[in-house]
Amino acid sequence: MVDFTQDFASIARDIELLLVSLEHLLVSLKQILVSLAHLLVNLEQILVNLADLLVNGCLS
């Protein structure tokens, strides 16, 4: 009879490593999304500041 115990253990380890890698990938993607959100907030503030400059420049 063939013993598949080691094969199953190896497959289980590979799956565990895959899941850990996927978890790291998701964490990295979350960090990228947070950075992009901060970038958008900063760009919004720049646009608001530019609009204020244009309004103040035109009115003075």
Coordinates of C-alpha atoms in Angstrom, one line a residue:
M1 CA 0.0 0.0 0.0
V2 CA 1.2 3.5 -0.9
D3 CA 1.8 5.9 2.0
F4 CA 0.6 9.4 1.0
T5 CA 1.2 11.0 4.5
Q6 CA 4.4 12.8 3.4
D7 CA 2.8 14.0 0.2
F8 CA -0.2 15.4 2.1
A9 CA 2.1 17.0 4.7
S10 CA 4.1 18.6 1.9
I11 CA 0.9 19.9 0.2
A12 CA -0.3 21.3 3.5
R13 CA 2.9 23.2 4.0
D14 CA 2.8 24.5 0.5
I15 CA -0.8 25.7 1.0
E16 CA 0.2 27.3 4.3
L17 CA 3.0 29.2 2.6
L18 CA 0.7 30.2 -0.2
L19 CA -1.8 31.6 2.4
V20 CA 0.9 33.5 4.2
S21 CA 2.1 35.0 0.9
L22 CA -1.4 36.0 0.0
E23 CA -1.8 37.6 3.4
H24 CA 1.4 39.6 2.9
L25 CA 0.2 40.6 -0.6
L26 CA -3.2 41.9 0.9
V27 CA -1.3 43.9 3.6
S28 CA 0.8 45.5 0.9
L29 CA -2.2 46.2 -1.3
K30 CA -3.9 47.8 1.7
Q31 CA -0.8 50.0 2.4
I32 CA -0.9 51.1 -1.3
L33 CA -4.6 52.0 -1.1
V34 CA -4.0 54.0 2.1
S35 CA -1.1 55.8 0.5
L36 CA -3.3 56.6 -2.6
A37 CA -6.0 57.9 -0.3
H38 CA -3.5 60.2 1.4
L39 CA -2.3 61.3 -2.0
L40 CA -5.8 62.2 -3.1
V41 CA -6.4 64.2 0.1
N42 CA -3.2 66.1 -0.5
L43 CA -4.1 66.8 -4.1
E44 CA -7.5 68.0 -3.0
Q45 CA -5.9 70.4 -0.6
I46 CA -3.6 71.6 -3.3
L47 CA -6.6 72.3 -5.6
V48 CA -8.4 74.1 -2.8
N49 CA -5.3 76.2 -2.1
L50 CA -5.0 77.0 -5.8
A51 CA -8.7 78.0 -6.0
D52 CA -8.2 80.3 -3.0
L53 CA -5.2 81.9 -4.7
L54 CA -7.1 82.4 -7.9
V55 CA -10.1 83.9 -6.1
N56 CA -7.9 86.1 -3.8
G57 CA -5.7 87.1 -6.8
C58 CA -8.7 88.1 -8.9
L59 CA -10.4 90.0 -6.1
S60 CA -7.4 92.0 -4.9

